Short mmCIF file of C-alpha atoms in Angstrom, two decimals:
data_model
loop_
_atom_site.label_atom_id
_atom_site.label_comp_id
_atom_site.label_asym_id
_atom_site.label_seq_id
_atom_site.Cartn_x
_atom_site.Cartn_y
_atom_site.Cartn_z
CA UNK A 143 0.00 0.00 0.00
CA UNK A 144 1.79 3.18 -1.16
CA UNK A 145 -0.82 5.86 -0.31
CA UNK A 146 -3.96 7.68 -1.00
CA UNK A 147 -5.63 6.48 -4.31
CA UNK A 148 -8.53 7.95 -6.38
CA UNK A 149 -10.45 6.89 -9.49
CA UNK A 150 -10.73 8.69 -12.14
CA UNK A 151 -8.12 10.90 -12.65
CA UNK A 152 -10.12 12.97 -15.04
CA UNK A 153 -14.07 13.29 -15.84
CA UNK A 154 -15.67 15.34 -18.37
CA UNK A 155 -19.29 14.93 -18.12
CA UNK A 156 -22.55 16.77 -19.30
CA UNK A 157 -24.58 19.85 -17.14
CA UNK A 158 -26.86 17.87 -15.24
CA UNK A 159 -25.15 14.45 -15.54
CA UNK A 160 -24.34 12.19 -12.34
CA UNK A 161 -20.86 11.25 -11.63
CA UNK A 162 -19.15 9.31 -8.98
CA UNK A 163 -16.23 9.52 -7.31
CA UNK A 164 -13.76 6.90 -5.42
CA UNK A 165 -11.05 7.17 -3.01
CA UNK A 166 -8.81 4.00 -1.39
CA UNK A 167 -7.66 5.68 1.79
CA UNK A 168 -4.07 4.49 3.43
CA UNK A 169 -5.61 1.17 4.97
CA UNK A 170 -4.61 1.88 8.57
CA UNK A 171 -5.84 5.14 8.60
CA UNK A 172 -9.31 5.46 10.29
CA UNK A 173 -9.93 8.94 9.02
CA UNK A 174 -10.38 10.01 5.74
CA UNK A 175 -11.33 13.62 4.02
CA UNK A 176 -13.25 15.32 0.98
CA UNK A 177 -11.44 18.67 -0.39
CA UNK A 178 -11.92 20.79 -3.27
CA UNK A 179 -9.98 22.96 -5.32
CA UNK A 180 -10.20 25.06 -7.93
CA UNK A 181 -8.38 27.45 -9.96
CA UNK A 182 -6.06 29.75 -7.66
CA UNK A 183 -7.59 28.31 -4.78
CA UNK A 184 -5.93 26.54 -1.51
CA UNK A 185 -8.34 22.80 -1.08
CA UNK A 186 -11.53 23.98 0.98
CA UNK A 187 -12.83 21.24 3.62
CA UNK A 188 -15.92 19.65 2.42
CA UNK A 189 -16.83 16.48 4.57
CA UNK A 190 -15.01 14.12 6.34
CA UNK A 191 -15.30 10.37 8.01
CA UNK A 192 -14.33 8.72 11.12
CA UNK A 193 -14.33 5.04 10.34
CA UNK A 194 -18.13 4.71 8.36
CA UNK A 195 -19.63 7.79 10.67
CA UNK A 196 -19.58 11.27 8.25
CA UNK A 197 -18.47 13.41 11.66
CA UNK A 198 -18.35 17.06 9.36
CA UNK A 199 -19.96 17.87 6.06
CA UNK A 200 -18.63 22.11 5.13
CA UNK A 201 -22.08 24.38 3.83
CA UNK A 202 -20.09 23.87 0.06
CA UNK A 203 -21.39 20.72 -0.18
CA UNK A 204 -25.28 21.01 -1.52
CA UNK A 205 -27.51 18.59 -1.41
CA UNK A 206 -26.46 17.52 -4.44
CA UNK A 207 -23.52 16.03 -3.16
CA UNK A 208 -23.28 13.24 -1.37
CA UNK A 209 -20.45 11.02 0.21
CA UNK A 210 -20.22 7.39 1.12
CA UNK A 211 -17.71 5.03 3.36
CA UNK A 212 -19.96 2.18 4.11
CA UNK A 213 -17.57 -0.09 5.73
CA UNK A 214 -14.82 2.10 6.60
CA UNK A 215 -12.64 1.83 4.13
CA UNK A 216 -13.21 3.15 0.44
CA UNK A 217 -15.13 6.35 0.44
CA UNK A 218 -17.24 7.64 -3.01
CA UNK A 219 -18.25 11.21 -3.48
CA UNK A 220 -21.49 11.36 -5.90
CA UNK A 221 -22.43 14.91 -7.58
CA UNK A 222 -25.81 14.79 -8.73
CA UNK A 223 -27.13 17.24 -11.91
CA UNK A 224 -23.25 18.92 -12.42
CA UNK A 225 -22.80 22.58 -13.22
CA UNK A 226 -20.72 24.25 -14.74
CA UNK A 227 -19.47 25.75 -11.09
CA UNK A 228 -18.95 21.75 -9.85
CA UNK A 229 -15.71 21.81 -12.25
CA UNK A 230 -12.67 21.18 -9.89
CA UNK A 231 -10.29 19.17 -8.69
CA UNK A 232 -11.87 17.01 -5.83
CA UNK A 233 -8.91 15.71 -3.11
CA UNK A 234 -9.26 13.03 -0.95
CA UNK A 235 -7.05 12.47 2.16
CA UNK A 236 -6.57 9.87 5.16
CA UNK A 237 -5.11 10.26 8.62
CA UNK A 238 -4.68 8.20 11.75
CA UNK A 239 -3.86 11.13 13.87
CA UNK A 240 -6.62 13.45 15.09
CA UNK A 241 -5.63 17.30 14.19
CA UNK A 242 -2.00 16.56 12.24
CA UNK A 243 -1.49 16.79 9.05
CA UNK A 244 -2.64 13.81 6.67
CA UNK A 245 -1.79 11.94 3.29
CA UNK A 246 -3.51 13.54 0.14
CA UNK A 247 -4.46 11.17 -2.99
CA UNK A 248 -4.10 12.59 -6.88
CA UNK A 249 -7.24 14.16 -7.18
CA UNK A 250 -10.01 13.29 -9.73
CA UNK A 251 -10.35 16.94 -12.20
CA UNK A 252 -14.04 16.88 -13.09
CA UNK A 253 -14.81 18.84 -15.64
CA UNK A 254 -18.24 20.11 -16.65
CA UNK A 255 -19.56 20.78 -20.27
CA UNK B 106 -13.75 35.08 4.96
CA UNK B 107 -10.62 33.96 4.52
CA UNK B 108 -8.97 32.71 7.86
CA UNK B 109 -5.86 31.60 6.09
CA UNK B 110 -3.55 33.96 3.81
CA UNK B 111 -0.60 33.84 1.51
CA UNK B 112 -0.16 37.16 0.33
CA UNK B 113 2.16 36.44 -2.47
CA UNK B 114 1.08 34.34 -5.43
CA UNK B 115 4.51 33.85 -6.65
CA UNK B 116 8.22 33.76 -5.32
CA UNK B 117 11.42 33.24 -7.66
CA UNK B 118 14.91 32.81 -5.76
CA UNK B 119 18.26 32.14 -7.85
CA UNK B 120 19.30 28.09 -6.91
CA UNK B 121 21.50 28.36 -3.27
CA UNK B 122 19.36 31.21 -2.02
CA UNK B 123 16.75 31.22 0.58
CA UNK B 124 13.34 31.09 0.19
CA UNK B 125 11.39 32.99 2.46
CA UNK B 126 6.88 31.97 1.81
CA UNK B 127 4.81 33.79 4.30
CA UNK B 128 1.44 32.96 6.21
CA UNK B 129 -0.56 35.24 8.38
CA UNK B 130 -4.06 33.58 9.51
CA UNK B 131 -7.00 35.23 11.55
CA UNK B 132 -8.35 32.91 13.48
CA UNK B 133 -7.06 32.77 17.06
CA UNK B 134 -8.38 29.04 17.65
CA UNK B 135 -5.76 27.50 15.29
CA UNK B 136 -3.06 25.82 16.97
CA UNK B 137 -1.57 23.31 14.55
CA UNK B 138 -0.02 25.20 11.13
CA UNK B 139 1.35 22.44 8.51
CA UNK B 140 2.60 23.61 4.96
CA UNK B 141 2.36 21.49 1.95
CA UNK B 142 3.85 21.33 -1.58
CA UNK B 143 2.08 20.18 -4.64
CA UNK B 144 3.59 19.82 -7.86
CA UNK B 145 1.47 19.71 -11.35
CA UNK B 146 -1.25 16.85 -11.20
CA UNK B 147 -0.40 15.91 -7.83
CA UNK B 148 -2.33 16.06 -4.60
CA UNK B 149 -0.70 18.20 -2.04
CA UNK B 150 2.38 16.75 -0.01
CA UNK B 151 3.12 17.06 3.45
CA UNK B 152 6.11 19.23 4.34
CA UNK B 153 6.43 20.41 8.04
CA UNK B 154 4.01 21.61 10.88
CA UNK B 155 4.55 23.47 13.73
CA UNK B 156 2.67 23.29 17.02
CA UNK B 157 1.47 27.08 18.79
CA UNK B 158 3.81 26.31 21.70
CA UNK B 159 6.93 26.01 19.50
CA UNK B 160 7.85 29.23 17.65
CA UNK B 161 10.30 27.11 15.27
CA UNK B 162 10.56 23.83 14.09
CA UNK B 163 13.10 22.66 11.74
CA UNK B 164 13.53 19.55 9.34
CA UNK B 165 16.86 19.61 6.78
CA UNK B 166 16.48 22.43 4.47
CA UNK B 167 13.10 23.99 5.75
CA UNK B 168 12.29 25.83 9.18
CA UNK B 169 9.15 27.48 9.73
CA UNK B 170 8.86 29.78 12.09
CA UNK B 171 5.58 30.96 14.06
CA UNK B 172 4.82 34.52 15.40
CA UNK B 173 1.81 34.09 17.26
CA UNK B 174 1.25 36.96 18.34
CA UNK B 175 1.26 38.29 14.86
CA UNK B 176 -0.68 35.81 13.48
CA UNK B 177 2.20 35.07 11.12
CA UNK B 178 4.29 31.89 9.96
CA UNK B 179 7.01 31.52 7.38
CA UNK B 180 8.40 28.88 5.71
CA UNK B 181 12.32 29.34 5.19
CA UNK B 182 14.23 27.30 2.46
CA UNK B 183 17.79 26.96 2.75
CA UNK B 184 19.55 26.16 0.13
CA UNK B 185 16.91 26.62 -2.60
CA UNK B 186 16.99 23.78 -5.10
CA UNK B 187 15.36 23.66 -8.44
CA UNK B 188 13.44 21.00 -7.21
CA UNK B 189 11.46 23.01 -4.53
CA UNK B 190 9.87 24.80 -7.28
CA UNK B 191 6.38 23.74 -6.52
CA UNK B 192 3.31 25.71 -5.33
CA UNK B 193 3.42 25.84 -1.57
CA UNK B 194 0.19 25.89 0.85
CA UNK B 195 0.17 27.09 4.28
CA UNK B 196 -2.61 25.12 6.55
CA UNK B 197 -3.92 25.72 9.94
CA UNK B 198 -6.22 23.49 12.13
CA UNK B 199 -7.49 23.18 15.59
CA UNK B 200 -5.87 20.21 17.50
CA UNK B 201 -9.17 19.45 19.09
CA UNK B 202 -10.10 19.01 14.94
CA UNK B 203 -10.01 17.67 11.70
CA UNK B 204 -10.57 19.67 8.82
CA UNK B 205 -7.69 22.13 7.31
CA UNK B 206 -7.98 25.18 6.34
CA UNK B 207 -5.69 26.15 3.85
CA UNK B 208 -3.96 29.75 2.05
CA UNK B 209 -4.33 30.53 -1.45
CA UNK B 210 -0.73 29.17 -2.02
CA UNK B 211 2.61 30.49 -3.65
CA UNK B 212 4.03 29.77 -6.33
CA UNK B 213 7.68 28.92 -6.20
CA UNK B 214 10.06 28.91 -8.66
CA UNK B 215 13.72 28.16 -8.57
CA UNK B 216 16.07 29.55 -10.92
CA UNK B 217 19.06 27.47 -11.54
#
């Protein structure tokens, strides 16, 4: 296990399409994070799981977006109907440690057409 | 509202210089500052932290250094390599917390 890994890299989709997001945390870590960025931006904080409880969901994420970790380990992040404003790059992350710094993945870049 | 700021979007420093990235956040809760690097297509990396009750911590090439009474951190780089040239993020968090909050980031670039 060499780190944080997320699927797809890239997606293009359509205005109003679903898409789907996956992220294989570091398999000892317990904790595992939702970021966004985009364009000139730092990542902003958008939800984040302790084991298979979501503890923190940020007022960025609509209802159209929902996240998953049913068993603890792999987490998906689902945008419903995309806009155009959804394009970004969507980070996860994992930690063990409460508070320290943790171990970001590649990012998926969504794009929306 | 942005809680966490890197007033410069870009730094160039000749190779075997220092590099000097500054951080001033707002929010007196934060106790935990961490700065990351991310290259091109990469998630961010992990580079050093600092606790409030240090005012320096120092690992190789890089010391940051926190002011907390000024709100202010900084990130030196000594020597600068050509390799550093990255965009750099300064972080804070609360240690009784999770979620990061992070600067706009600066954009290094090392001249060789």
């Amino acid at each position: 296990d060499t780190g944080v890994s997320q699927n797809p890299r890239h997606k293009i989709t359509k205005r109003g399409q679903n898409v789907t997001f996956r992220c294989d945390p570091i398999s000892e870590h317990n904790r595992l994070y939702w970021y966004r960025q985009t364009l000139g931006q730092g990542p902003e904080f958008l939800t984040y799981f302790q084991n298979e409880a979501q503890l923190e969901k940020s007022r960025l994420l609509s209802d159209r977006f929902s996240a998953e970790r049913p068993k603890g380990s792999f987490s998906t992040l689902e945008i419903q109907r995309t806009e155009q404003g959804d394009s970004a790059m969507y980070l996860c992350a994992s930690s063990r440690n409460r508070g320290r710094g943790y171990t970001f993945g590649s990012g998926t870049r969504l794009t929306v057409v | 509202d942005q809680q966490v700021k890197q007033n410069s979007p870009s730094l160039s420093v000749q190779e075997g210089r220092i590099s000097i990235l500054n951080c001033d956040y707002t929010n007196s809760m934060f106790d935990y500052f961490l700065w990351y690097k991310k290259y091109p297509a990469e998630g961010p990396t992990f580079l050093i932290s600092i606790s409030s009750i240090k005012d320096k911590n120092e690992d190789g090439r890089f010391t940051v250094f926190l002011n907390k009474s000024a709100k202010h951190l900084s990130l030196h780089i000594v020597p600068s390599q050509p390799g550093d040239s990255a965009v750099y993020f300064c972080a804070a968090t609360k240690s009784s917390g999770d979620k990061l909050t992070f600067g706009t980031g600066t954009r290094l670039a090392v001249r060789p």
